[in-house]
């Protein structure tokens, strides 16, 4: 007798939590669990702004997958998904044999949303994964290294497109990095420009105004220039052209302005909005009883508006699905809907500063920065227990 | 009554030793000593291959000039020389007022010799100074950082043109760096190519054959490919084209194939051979009693062939000139000629390996590596005493 095959695509927050949950809930021989991921490691999206700025080694933002799963229960495959064939109940891989499934969990993350801005995909960098942030750091350092002989100010100008969470956290990290970077490359600090460009009328749209003001004041005090209400019209090899025609010459342009769902989901035939799927209350894809979608490729609504894609919601989805899917596999049914419980939000502004709302409490400065570290530590606990938290965490 | 003005151009090995020697020999009011250098720091040419490969921070290969000279006796000007006007006894600077001199010491170092190879100046990197080696390192790391997503092998191919001392020492350093570099950028070590291309029939032309064989065997064992008897015909944006037409695609090409004198010397009207001046026995430029030339811009003959330009000969020239010029300034004459006393030669092959000849003794392996460090330390002692040696040196 064959056991049900569960295939989980993506070892992000949602996929990993689902896999770990299933492995915990189900006994041997109740299901065959396969986890597919492009890299051998899980990366901690909420920390990517650190290696992107060079304030932390990329290893601090990633965790080896086999080290945090029970490899006797979960079959881990390192490969890239090339297609999802819903009608054949099959997943095609770039290198390996196709995988048949009885239950499919899709947690393939996001892709940059460029809103049709010309030249962005070709010329900008993205805070997206370990590979992309290493490139940002190395590109920036290479540009800085050229300044001492070429003396062109665009070499030490960094434009960050988007002043959402990722944009602000990255800018905060850059500010922390600058003294060391300028020392190492003999660059006069006062010549460096960090320009954060945002199309919306405010930095951190939707966030508490008092906290936004705190963040802007802090970062402006460190020399960051904010341009709000300022859409980018085009990104070129030389920099960005703003709406109205003004050009900012910058050797490094990093786009953090938004994400969309993974195109494999779109290509699978499931109905999407910007590549994201409006899942039902049980995280199912519309029309497919046995296909679940988690994380950045899923849309969960809070009244009329979807929740923004975050590590927090993905983690809760994964925890939910691990438990519920185990019931289904045992022949039962999912009885309770997924309900997102926001625990709060903290945005770091470098190592010692942050802003946040936890419960109804607003926080700034050192206590918010501490809270951010506690949140990061909590994920390490969930992933790999105390050992991992001690190895990778920092307070 | 005005005192004689001595202007020293360049704070390399020769210039610094001259300045320090004069300041030591002469009492107050015997001469006005001015030292001009483009940077506020002296760089240790014999260590530049380390920051170029990324095995050491650039700060280990430079020393603040004001920290190693008596600034009450030596007037240090940080500026770039724009012209030497021998007939007006004047040196023009890029930013400051022209400097009049009674005695001029030129130690302006070298420029890369490209032997007319097409595209080399535009597309290759050079191990030349702090700025240029920072660029090599950062460029190489940027290329490595792109490999994990782009998977193009030229990104992790490094061509080193020239298998003289600098080329071999740089290759040795690269070999040391590779394990860490490959780990940091998720590059499979076995895919990295380090190709050392030399037009002469052998690696380290002129060096003891047994030691050359040792070096080649050691470096080949670490995966380095040597192509001797192989002139580079052209350097392009994509790599190098060898004589015969074979192309090596490489994102990083570093040229170490030779140096020529500084073009300011050529432009001054002094007769030169490849920008270098055949000085007389007292290091004077032909036809100018009061102009001395040191280091890479000078040619000192050993029978029919000139000594190769090294830190060792420059240092001895500076030590000689400091003493002798003091006599001249006091109204005396230089009585003894400059005689170069070669103390031996050691080429490092990374941190723990080296080859060398000291006196008549050939050395390899750990003892040669130790000797190399002793030689580096000796320069730090000469420059800044025990304190500097302790701060910057390593054994």
PDB file of C-alpha atoms in Angstrom, chain B residues 94-304:
ATOM      1  CA  UNK B  94      48.206  70.153  -9.305  1.00  0.00           C
ATOM      2  CA  UNK B  95      46.720  72.126  -6.439  1.00  0.00           C
ATOM      3  CA  UNK B  96      49.439  74.002  -4.568  1.00  0.00           C
ATOM      4  CA  UNK B  97      51.913  76.754  -5.463  1.00  0.00           C
ATOM      5  CA  UNK B  98      54.996  75.794  -7.504  1.00  0.00           C
ATOM      6  CA  UNK B  99      57.999  74.745  -5.450  1.00  0.00           C
ATOM      7  CA  UNK B 100      61.474  76.209  -6.103  1.00  0.00           C
ATOM      8  CA  UNK B 101      64.402  73.942  -5.374  1.00  0.00           C
ATOM      9  CA  UNK B 102      68.141  73.991  -5.077  1.00  0.00           C
ATOM     10  CA  UNK B 103      68.323  70.200  -5.013  1.00  0.00           C
ATOM     11  CA  UNK B 104      65.704  67.941  -6.506  1.00  0.00           C
ATOM     12  CA  UNK B 105      65.242  64.248  -5.710  1.00  0.00           C
ATOM     13  CA  UNK B 106      62.878  62.405  -8.033  1.00  0.00           C
ATOM     14  CA  UNK B 107      61.446  59.142  -6.753  1.00  0.00           C
ATOM     15  CA  UNK B 108      58.114  59.083  -8.518  1.00  0.00           C
ATOM     16  CA  UNK B 109      57.921  55.377  -9.128  1.00  0.00           C
ATOM     17  CA  UNK B 110      56.795  53.568 -12.205  1.00  0.00           C
ATOM     18  CA  UNK B 111      53.915  53.128 -14.595  1.00  0.00           C
ATOM     19  CA  UNK B 112      52.751  49.867 -16.170  1.00  0.00           C
ATOM     20  CA  UNK B 113      54.647  48.820 -19.278  1.00  0.00           C
ATOM     21  CA  UNK B 114      52.150  47.324 -21.699  1.00  0.00           C
ATOM     22  CA  UNK B 115      54.604  46.621 -24.560  1.00  0.00           C
ATOM     23  CA  UNK B 116      51.957  47.952 -26.917  1.00  0.00           C
ATOM     24  CA  UNK B 117      49.527  45.135 -26.190  1.00  0.00           C
ATOM     25  CA  UNK B 118      46.160  46.274 -27.502  1.00  0.00           C
ATOM     26  CA  UNK B 119      43.422  46.927 -24.971  1.00  0.00           C
ATOM     27  CA  UNK B 120      45.588  46.277 -21.916  1.00  0.00           C
ATOM     28  CA  UNK B 121      45.415  49.777 -20.427  1.00  0.00           C
ATOM     29  CA  UNK B 122      41.648  49.913 -20.937  1.00  0.00           C
ATOM     30  CA  UNK B 123      40.637  46.427 -19.844  1.00  0.00           C
ATOM     31  CA  UNK B 124      43.236  45.020 -17.470  1.00  0.00           C
ATOM     32  CA  UNK B 125      43.921  45.768 -13.825  1.00  0.00           C
ATOM     33  CA  UNK B 126      47.366  46.579 -12.442  1.00  0.00           C
ATOM     34  CA  UNK B 127      49.081  45.849  -9.138  1.00  0.00           C
ATOM     35  CA  UNK B 128      50.306  49.364  -8.800  1.00  0.00           C
ATOM     36  CA  UNK B 129      49.137  51.172  -5.708  1.00  0.00           C
ATOM     37  CA  UNK B 130      46.522  51.002  -2.943  1.00  0.00           C
ATOM     38  CA  UNK B 131      43.752  52.292  -5.188  1.00  0.00           C
ATOM     39  CA  UNK B 132      44.462  49.840  -7.966  1.00  0.00           C
ATOM     40  CA  UNK B 133      44.674  46.776  -5.726  1.00  0.00           C
ATOM     41  CA  UNK B 134      41.438  47.633  -3.943  1.00  0.00           C
ATOM     42  CA  UNK B 135      39.803  47.718  -7.350  1.00  0.00           C
ATOM     43  CA  UNK B 136      41.214  44.344  -8.316  1.00  0.00           C
ATOM     44  CA  UNK B 137      39.911  42.746  -5.151  1.00  0.00           C
ATOM     45  CA  UNK B 138      36.487  44.325  -5.342  1.00  0.00           C
ATOM     46  CA  UNK B 139      36.104  43.619  -9.032  1.00  0.00           C
ATOM     47  CA  UNK B 140      37.050  39.982  -8.532  1.00  0.00           C
ATOM     48  CA  UNK B 141      34.643  39.602  -5.619  1.00  0.00           C
ATOM     49  CA  UNK B 142      31.852  41.235  -7.597  1.00  0.00           C
ATOM     50  CA  UNK B 143      32.449  38.786 -10.441  1.00  0.00           C
ATOM     51  CA  UNK B 144      32.463  35.851  -8.000  1.00  0.00           C
ATOM     52  CA  UNK B 145      29.237  37.116  -6.433  1.00  0.00           C
ATOM     53  CA  UNK B 146      27.530  36.941  -9.814  1.00  0.00           C
ATOM     54  CA  UNK B 147      28.524  33.345 -10.472  1.00  0.00           C
ATOM     55  CA  UNK B 148      25.902  31.676  -8.256  1.00  0.00           C
ATOM     56  CA  UNK B 149      23.083  33.156 -10.315  1.00  0.00           C
ATOM     57  CA  UNK B 150      24.676  33.535 -13.755  1.00  0.00           C
ATOM     58  CA  UNK B 151      26.832  30.380 -13.753  1.00  0.00           C
ATOM     59  CA  UNK B 152      29.217  31.723 -16.398  1.00  0.00           C
ATOM     60  CA  UNK B 153      32.717  30.340 -15.956  1.00  0.00           C
ATOM     61  CA  UNK B 154      34.462  33.471 -17.196  1.00  0.00           C
ATOM     62  CA  UNK B 155      33.207  35.197 -14.046  1.00  0.00           C
ATOM     63  CA  UNK B 156      35.465  32.970 -11.953  1.00  0.00           C
ATOM     64  CA  UNK B 157      38.413  32.914 -14.350  1.00  0.00           C
ATOM     65  CA  UNK B 158      41.380  35.108 -13.507  1.00  0.00           C
ATOM     66  CA  UNK B 159      44.160  35.692 -16.013  1.00  0.00           C
ATOM     67  CA  UNK B 160      47.422  37.011 -14.617  1.00  0.00           C
ATOM     68  CA  UNK B 161      49.658  38.429 -17.336  1.00  0.00           C
ATOM     69  CA  UNK B 162      53.319  38.114 -16.466  1.00  0.00           C
ATOM     70  CA  UNK B 163      55.052  35.490 -14.331  1.00  0.00           C
ATOM     71  CA  UNK B 164      57.689  37.731 -12.799  1.00  0.00           C
ATOM     72  CA  UNK B 165      57.866  38.400  -9.083  1.00  0.00           C
ATOM     73  CA  UNK B 166      54.628  40.335  -8.820  1.00  0.00           C
ATOM     74  CA  UNK B 167      52.716  37.872 -10.967  1.00  0.00           C
ATOM     75  CA  UNK B 168      53.904  34.836  -9.045  1.00  0.00           C
ATOM     76  CA  UNK B 169      53.366  36.422  -5.636  1.00  0.00           C
ATOM     77  CA  UNK B 170      49.858  37.495  -6.630  1.00  0.00           C
ATOM     78  CA  UNK B 171      49.025  34.026  -7.938  1.00  0.00           C
ATOM     79  CA  UNK B 172      50.316  32.537  -4.678  1.00  0.00           C
ATOM     80  CA  UNK B 173      48.071  34.858  -2.722  1.00  0.00           C
ATOM     81  CA  UNK B 174      45.050  34.046  -4.909  1.00  0.00           C
ATOM     82  CA  UNK B 175      45.586  30.364  -4.242  1.00  0.00           C
ATOM     83  CA  UNK B 176      45.474  31.092  -0.498  1.00  0.00           C
ATOM     84  CA  UNK B 177      42.321  33.137  -0.830  1.00  0.00           C
ATOM     85  CA  UNK B 178      40.291  30.706  -2.943  1.00  0.00           C
ATOM     86  CA  UNK B 179      38.841  28.403  -0.265  1.00  0.00           C
ATOM     87  CA  UNK B 180      37.323  31.317   1.659  1.00  0.00           C
ATOM     88  CA  UNK B 181      36.260  33.148  -1.490  1.00  0.00           C
ATOM     89  CA  UNK B 182      34.555  30.069  -2.912  1.00  0.00           C
ATOM     90  CA  UNK B 183      32.803  29.438   0.382  1.00  0.00           C
ATOM     91  CA  UNK B 184      31.568  33.020   0.632  1.00  0.00           C
ATOM     92  CA  UNK B 185      30.131  33.076  -2.873  1.00  0.00           C
ATOM     93  CA  UNK B 186      29.010  29.453  -3.220  1.00  0.00           C
ATOM     94  CA  UNK B 187      31.449  28.879  -6.047  1.00  0.00           C
ATOM     95  CA  UNK B 188      32.676  25.303  -6.604  1.00  0.00           C
ATOM     96  CA  UNK B 189      36.474  25.508  -6.176  1.00  0.00           C
ATOM     97  CA  UNK B 190      37.123  23.105  -9.028  1.00  0.00           C
ATOM     98  CA  UNK B 191      35.460  25.492 -11.484  1.00  0.00           C
ATOM     99  CA  UNK B 192      37.777  28.424 -10.674  1.00  0.00           C
ATOM    100  CA  UNK B 193      40.556  29.021 -13.192  1.00  0.00           C
ATOM    101  CA  UNK B 194      43.730  30.934 -12.410  1.00  0.00           C
ATOM    102  CA  UNK B 195      45.838  31.197 -15.557  1.00  0.00           C
ATOM    103  CA  UNK B 196      49.288  32.747 -15.472  1.00  0.00           C
ATOM    104  CA  UNK B 197      50.434  33.770 -18.946  1.00  0.00           C
ATOM    105  CA  UNK B 198      54.079  34.618 -19.650  1.00  0.00           C
ATOM    106  CA  UNK B 199      55.738  35.584 -22.912  1.00  0.00           C
ATOM    107  CA  UNK B 200      59.194  34.411 -21.789  1.00  0.00           C
ATOM    108  CA  UNK B 201      60.115  30.731 -21.983  1.00  0.00           C
ATOM    109  CA  UNK B 202      59.938  30.340 -18.216  1.00  0.00           C
ATOM    110  CA  UNK B 203      58.221  31.472 -15.070  1.00  0.00           C
ATOM    111  CA  UNK B 204      60.376  33.956 -13.060  1.00  0.00           C
ATOM    112  CA  UNK B 205      62.883  34.548 -15.861  1.00  0.00           C
ATOM    113  CA  UNK B 206      66.415  34.862 -14.520  1.00  0.00           C
ATOM    114  CA  UNK B 207      65.674  33.110 -11.239  1.00  0.00           C
ATOM    115  CA  UNK B 208      67.291  29.884 -10.072  1.00  0.00           C
ATOM    116  CA  UNK B 209      65.803  26.997 -12.033  1.00  0.00           C
ATOM    117  CA  UNK B 210      65.452  24.650  -9.083  1.00  0.00           C
ATOM    118  CA  UNK B 211      63.469  27.266  -7.168  1.00  0.00           C
ATOM    119  CA  UNK B 212      61.337  28.084 -10.197  1.00  0.00           C
ATOM    120  CA  UNK B 213      60.465  24.407 -10.524  1.00  0.00           C
ATOM    121  CA  UNK B 214      59.540  24.310  -6.852  1.00  0.00           C
ATOM    122  CA  UNK B 215      57.231  27.307  -7.239  1.00  0.00           C
ATOM    123  CA  UNK B 216      55.591  25.989 -10.391  1.00  0.00           C
ATOM    124  CA  UNK B 217      55.044  22.554  -8.883  1.00  0.00           C
ATOM    125  CA  UNK B 218      53.556  24.040  -5.727  1.00  0.00           C
ATOM    126  CA  UNK B 219      51.230  26.402  -7.582  1.00  0.00           C
ATOM    127  CA  UNK B 220      50.211  23.817 -10.182  1.00  0.00           C
ATOM    128  CA  UNK B 221      49.362  21.519  -7.307  1.00  0.00           C
ATOM    129  CA  UNK B 222      46.939  24.195  -6.153  1.00  0.00           C
ATOM    130  CA  UNK B 223      45.326  24.318  -9.585  1.00  0.00           C
ATOM    131  CA  UNK B 224      47.153  27.214 -11.246  1.00  0.00           C
ATOM    132  CA  UNK B 225      47.651  26.858 -15.018  1.00  0.00           C
ATOM    133  CA  UNK B 226      50.895  28.230 -16.447  1.00  0.00           C
ATOM    134  CA  UNK B 227      51.226  29.201 -20.089  1.00  0.00           C
ATOM    135  CA  UNK B 228      54.838  30.154 -20.824  1.00  0.00           C
ATOM    136  CA  UNK B 229      56.206  31.169 -24.219  1.00  0.00           C
ATOM    137  CA  UNK B 230      52.784  32.683 -24.712  1.00  0.00           C
ATOM    138  CA  UNK B 231      52.564  36.387 -25.487  1.00  0.00           C
ATOM    139  CA  UNK B 232      49.209  38.081 -25.015  1.00  0.00           C
ATOM    140  CA  UNK B 233      48.136  39.663 -28.270  1.00  0.00           C
ATOM    141  CA  UNK B 234      45.137  41.600 -27.060  1.00  0.00           C
ATOM    142  CA  UNK B 235      43.136  42.233 -23.917  1.00  0.00           C
ATOM    143  CA  UNK B 236      39.418  42.706 -24.481  1.00  0.00           C
ATOM    144  CA  UNK B 237      36.386  43.243 -22.277  1.00  0.00           C
ATOM    145  CA  UNK B 238      35.867  39.477 -22.466  1.00  0.00           C
ATOM    146  CA  UNK B 239      39.372  38.308 -21.611  1.00  0.00           C
ATOM    147  CA  UNK B 240      42.631  37.852 -23.479  1.00  0.00           C
ATOM    148  CA  UNK B 241      43.572  36.719 -26.947  1.00  0.00           C
ATOM    149  CA  UNK B 242      46.857  34.838 -27.037  1.00  0.00           C
ATOM    150  CA  UNK B 243      49.360  34.810 -29.857  1.00  0.00           C
ATOM    151  CA  UNK B 244      48.024  32.349 -32.382  1.00  0.00           C
ATOM    152  CA  UNK B 245      44.456  33.445 -31.762  1.00  0.00           C
ATOM    153  CA  UNK B 246      43.354  31.314 -28.795  1.00  0.00           C
ATOM    154  CA  UNK B 247      41.018  33.232 -26.502  1.00  0.00           C
ATOM    155  CA  UNK B 248      40.717  32.859 -22.732  1.00  0.00           C
ATOM    156  CA  UNK B 249      37.461  34.287 -21.493  1.00  0.00           C
ATOM    157  CA  UNK B 250      38.086  35.934 -18.145  1.00  0.00           C
ATOM    158  CA  UNK B 251      36.221  38.627 -16.263  1.00  0.00           C
ATOM    159  CA  UNK B 252      39.382  39.577 -14.376  1.00  0.00           C
ATOM    160  CA  UNK B 253      42.691  40.207 -16.129  1.00  0.00           C
ATOM    161  CA  UNK B 254      45.585  41.485 -14.034  1.00  0.00           C
ATOM    162  CA  UNK B 255      48.712  42.659 -15.799  1.00  0.00           C
ATOM    163  CA  UNK B 256      52.013  42.310 -13.950  1.00  0.00           C
ATOM    164  CA  UNK B 257      54.186  42.053 -17.037  1.00  0.00           C
ATOM    165  CA  UNK B 258      56.449  45.015 -16.497  1.00  0.00           C
ATOM    166  CA  UNK B 259      56.924  48.610 -15.476  1.00  0.00           C
ATOM    167  CA  UNK B 260      58.402  51.695 -17.075  1.00  0.00           C
ATOM    168  CA  UNK B 261      59.472  55.020 -15.588  1.00  0.00           C
ATOM    169  CA  UNK B 262      57.115  57.785 -14.605  1.00  0.00           C
ATOM    170  CA  UNK B 263      56.100  59.934 -17.561  1.00  0.00           C
ATOM    171  CA  UNK B 264      56.778  63.163 -15.649  1.00  0.00           C
ATOM    172  CA  UNK B 265      60.459  62.288 -15.831  1.00  0.00           C
ATOM    173  CA  UNK B 266      60.226  61.748 -19.584  1.00  0.00           C
ATOM    174  CA  UNK B 267      58.320  65.008 -20.000  1.00  0.00           C
ATOM    175  CA  UNK B 268      60.900  66.965 -18.013  1.00  0.00           C
ATOM    176  CA  UNK B 269      63.339  66.634 -20.886  1.00  0.00           C
ATOM    177  CA  UNK B 270      65.807  64.286 -19.196  1.00  0.00           C
ATOM    178  CA  UNK B 271      66.967  61.569 -21.547  1.00  0.00           C
ATOM    179  CA  UNK B 272      65.185  58.294 -20.777  1.00  0.00           C
ATOM    180  CA  UNK B 273      64.913  54.689 -21.903  1.00  0.00           C
ATOM    181  CA  UNK B 274      61.318  53.508 -21.437  1.00  0.00           C
ATOM    182  CA  UNK B 275      60.874  56.444 -19.114  1.00  0.00           C
ATOM    183  CA  UNK B 276      63.851  55.433 -16.964  1.00  0.00           C
ATOM    184  CA  UNK B 277      67.003  57.451 -16.579  1.00  0.00           C
ATOM    185  CA  UNK B 278      70.510  56.043 -16.704  1.00  0.00           C
ATOM    186  CA  UNK B 279      71.841  57.898 -13.675  1.00  0.00           C
ATOM    187  CA  UNK B 280      75.527  58.470 -12.982  1.00  0.00           C
ATOM    188  CA  UNK B 281      77.433  56.829 -10.133  1.00  0.00           C
ATOM    189  CA  UNK B 282      76.097  59.426  -7.752  1.00  0.00           C
ATOM    190  CA  UNK B 283      72.482  58.943  -8.879  1.00  0.00           C
ATOM    191  CA  UNK B 284      72.458  62.244 -10.805  1.00  0.00           C
ATOM    192  CA  UNK B 285      70.420  62.817 -13.932  1.00  0.00           C
ATOM    193  CA  UNK B 286      72.737  63.338 -16.908  1.00  0.00           C
ATOM    194  CA  UNK B 287      73.421  67.038 -17.346  1.00  0.00           C
ATOM    195  CA  UNK B 288      71.897  68.147 -14.046  1.00  0.00           C
ATOM    196  CA  UNK B 289      74.275  68.493 -11.081  1.00  0.00           C
ATOM    197  CA  UNK B 290      71.449  69.107  -8.629  1.00  0.00           C
ATOM    198  CA  UNK B 291      68.874  66.545  -9.786  1.00  0.00           C
ATOM    199  CA  UNK B 292      68.940  63.009  -8.400  1.00  0.00           C
ATOM    200  CA  UNK B 293      66.786  60.120  -9.523  1.00  0.00           C
ATOM    201  CA  UNK B 294      65.900  57.119  -7.414  1.00  0.00           C
ATOM    202  CA  UNK B 295      63.925  53.955  -7.613  1.00  0.00           C
ATOM    203  CA  UNK B 296      61.861  52.715 -10.513  1.00  0.00           C
ATOM    204  CA  UNK B 297      62.602  55.757 -12.665  1.00  0.00           C
ATOM    205  CA  UNK B 298      66.352  55.224 -12.400  1.00  0.00           C
ATOM    206  CA  UNK B 299      68.524  52.717 -14.215  1.00  0.00           C
ATOM    207  CA  UNK B 300      71.541  51.352 -12.365  1.00  0.00           C
ATOM    208  CA  UNK B 301      73.672  49.006 -14.395  1.00  0.00           C
ATOM    209  CA  UNK B 302      75.148  45.744 -13.306  1.00  0.00           C
ATOM    210  CA  UNK B 303      77.702  45.312 -16.064  1.00  0.00           C
ATOM    211  CA  UNK B 304      75.698  45.457 -19.264  1.00  0.00           C
TER     212      UNK B 304
END
